[in-house]
Coordinates of C-alpha atoms in Angstrom, one line a residue:
M12 CA 81.5 102.6 119.9
L13 CA 78.7 105.5 119.6
R14 CA 81.4 107.7 117.8
L15 CA 81.9 105.1 115.4
L16 CA 78.2 104.6 114.6
I17 CA 77.8 108.3 113.9
V18 CA 80.8 108.5 111.6
T19 CA 79.7 105.4 109.6
M20 CA 76.1 106.7 109.5
A21 CA 77.4 110.1 108.3
I22 CA 79.4 108.6 105.6
L23 CA 76.5 106.6 104.5
I24 CA 74.0 109.5 104.5
L25 CA 76.5 112.3 103.3
P26 CA 76.3 111.4 99.7
T27 CA 72.7 111.4 99.6
A28 CA 72.1 114.7 101.5
L29 CA 74.7 116.4 99.2
T30 CA 73.0 115.3 96.0
A31 CA 69.7 116.6 97.1
Q32 CA 71.5 119.9 97.5
G33 CA 72.8 119.6 94.1
I34 CA 76.2 118.8 95.0
S35 CA 77.7 115.6 93.4
L36 CA 80.2 113.4 94.9
G37 CA 82.6 110.7 93.4
I38 CA 85.8 108.8 94.0
G39 CA 88.7 108.0 91.7
V40 CA 91.8 105.7 91.6
S41 CA 94.4 105.9 88.9
G42 CA 97.9 104.6 88.2
G43 CA 100.6 105.0 85.6
L44 CA 104.0 106.5 84.9
N45 CA 106.1 109.3 86.7
L46 CA 108.2 110.7 84.2
P47 CA 111.3 113.0 85.4
I48 CA 111.8 116.0 83.4
A49 CA 115.4 117.6 83.2
Q50 CA 116.4 115.5 86.1
Q51 CA 119.4 113.4 85.3
D52 CA 119.4 111.7 88.9
Q53 CA 116.0 110.0 88.3
G54 CA 114.6 107.6 85.9
S55 CA 111.0 106.9 84.9
G56 CA 108.9 105.2 87.4
T57 CA 105.4 104.7 88.6
A58 CA 102.5 106.6 90.2
F59 CA 99.4 105.8 92.0
G60 CA 96.6 107.9 93.2
V61 CA 93.2 108.4 94.9
R62 CA 91.0 111.4 94.7
G63 CA 87.8 112.6 96.0
I64 CA 85.6 114.1 93.3
V65 CA 83.3 117.4 94.2
K66 CA 81.3 119.3 91.8
A67 CA 81.5 122.7 93.0
L68 CA 79.9 124.4 90.0
P69 CA 78.5 123.1 86.7
M70 CA 82.1 123.5 84.9
I71 CA 84.4 123.3 87.8
T72 CA 85.1 120.0 89.7
L73 CA 87.4 119.9 92.9
E74 CA 89.6 117.0 93.6
P75 CA 91.3 116.5 96.8
N76 CA 94.0 113.8 95.9
V77 CA 96.9 111.9 97.2
F78 CA 99.5 110.3 94.9
F79 CA 102.3 108.0 95.3
G80 CA 105.2 108.0 93.0
K81 CA 108.6 106.3 92.7
Y82 CA 111.4 107.4 90.2
G83 CA 113.3 104.7 88.8
E84 CA 117.1 104.1 88.7
P85 CA 118.9 106.9 86.9
T86 CA 120.7 106.0 84.0
I87 CA 124.2 107.4 83.0
E88 CA 125.5 107.0 79.4
G89 CA 127.8 104.0 78.9
V90 CA 126.8 102.6 82.4
N91 CA 124.5 99.7 83.0
S92 CA 123.6 100.4 86.5
I93 CA 125.1 102.5 89.3
G94 CA 122.8 100.9 92.0
L95 CA 121.1 103.9 93.3
D96 CA 117.1 103.7 93.7
G97 CA 115.1 106.8 92.5
S98 CA 113.1 108.8 94.9
K99 CA 109.8 108.2 96.5
I100 CA 107.3 110.9 96.0
T101 CA 104.0 111.5 98.0
S102 CA 101.9 114.3 97.1
Y103 CA 98.7 115.5 98.7
G104 CA 96.6 118.6 97.3
I105 CA 93.8 119.6 95.4
D106 CA 93.2 119.9 91.7
A107 CA 90.5 122.1 90.2
R108 CA 89.1 120.1 86.8
L109 CA 87.7 122.6 84.3
G110 CA 85.6 121.6 81.6
A111 CA 82.7 119.2 81.0
P112 CA 80.5 118.7 83.9
M113 CA 81.3 115.7 86.2
G114 CA 79.7 112.3 85.7
V115 CA 77.5 113.3 82.6
P116 CA 77.4 110.3 80.0
G117 CA 79.9 110.6 77.2
F118 CA 83.3 111.9 76.1
S119 CA 84.4 114.9 78.2
P120 CA 88.0 116.5 77.8
Y121 CA 89.0 118.8 80.7
A122 CA 92.0 121.1 82.0
L123 CA 93.7 120.6 85.5
V124 CA 95.0 123.4 87.8
G125 CA 96.3 122.2 91.3
M126 CA 98.3 122.8 94.0
G127 CA 99.9 120.8 97.1
F128 CA 102.6 119.5 99.1
Y129 CA 105.2 117.0 97.5
K130 CA 107.4 115.1 100.0
A131 CA 110.5 113.6 98.2
K132 CA 112.6 110.9 100.1
R133 CA 115.7 109.0 98.7
D134 CA 116.6 106.7 101.2
Q135 CA 119.0 104.2 99.5
T136 CA 121.9 104.6 102.1
A137 CA 123.1 107.1 104.6
M138 CA 125.2 108.8 102.0
F139 CA 122.5 109.5 99.8
E140 CA 119.6 110.0 102.4
D141 CA 117.7 112.9 101.7
E142 CA 113.9 114.1 102.4
S143 CA 112.2 117.3 101.8
T144 CA 108.6 118.3 101.7
D145 CA 107.9 121.4 99.4
F146 CA 104.9 123.3 98.2
G147 CA 104.3 122.8 94.4
W148 CA 102.0 123.6 91.5
S149 CA 100.6 121.3 88.8
I150 CA 98.8 121.7 85.6
G151 CA 97.4 119.1 83.2
L152 CA 95.1 117.9 80.5
G153 CA 92.6 115.0 80.7
V154 CA 89.8 113.1 79.1
G155 CA 87.0 111.2 80.5
L156 CA 84.6 108.7 79.3
N157 CA 81.6 108.5 81.5
L158 CA 79.3 105.5 81.3
P159 CA 75.3 105.8 82.2
S160 CA 76.2 103.4 85.2
N161 CA 77.8 106.3 87.4
I162 CA 81.2 104.8 86.3
G163 CA 83.9 106.8 84.3
V164 CA 87.3 106.0 82.6
D165 CA 90.0 108.6 83.0
L166 CA 93.3 109.4 81.4
R167 CA 95.0 112.4 82.2
G168 CA 98.6 113.8 82.0
R169 CA 99.8 116.2 85.0
F170 CA 102.9 118.1 85.0
N171 CA 104.1 118.8 88.7
L172 CA 106.7 121.8 89.5
I173 CA 107.9 121.6 92.9
P174 CA 110.2 124.9 93.7
V175 CA 113.0 123.7 96.1
D176 CA 115.8 125.8 97.9
G177 CA 118.4 127.6 95.9
G178 CA 116.1 128.7 93.2
S179 CA 116.0 125.4 91.3
S180 CA 113.0 123.1 91.0
K181 CA 111.9 119.4 90.7
K182 CA 109.6 118.7 87.6
S183 CA 107.9 115.5 86.6
L184 CA 104.9 114.4 84.5
F185 CA 102.3 112.0 85.8
V186 CA 100.7 110.1 83.0
V187 CA 97.9 108.0 84.7
G188 CA 94.7 106.2 83.6
G189 CA 92.0 105.1 86.2
L190 CA 88.4 104.5 87.2
N191 CA 85.9 107.1 89.0
Y192 CA 82.6 106.2 90.6
Y193 CA 80.0 108.9 91.2
F194 CA 77.7 108.6 93.9
G195 CA 74.0 109.1 93.5
G196 CA 73.9 109.8 89.9
N197 CA 74.5 112.9 88.1

């Protein structure tokens, strides 16, 4: 019980203490599309993510994140349905947002560079069951609209490149929109 109380107090006090030291924190959620690139065995699907937001330097913000994606059913020309669901993707890593300062009211374009682990799983049937976790990279562009009330609206595109065994790679584009909340002001 004492541990739970200590952890709860730390979570409540940490944003205020870090803001006093000049470090800004936030949290963001987003959802949108997961678009496969050069993958005939996957169709377009959905993506949902949660990220922490930490201002490291005035023009660099670090975003530890977790994204959950699902590809749609692959399409084959001339066939209505092949009855095979797309893969599920879970990614966890960190992105560096380069550009306008975090949480400053107004319009803020930015670039993203990231890395992380991507777990792909296809569990349709035993014949097609496949699971792998690979280290990958991401780059992207985004734009934010930050409001004076510590709330921000975010739209971004993030290209994911996941090298796999055999020299090939899995590629996809997350196109997501979401909301950010910045603790303790700017």
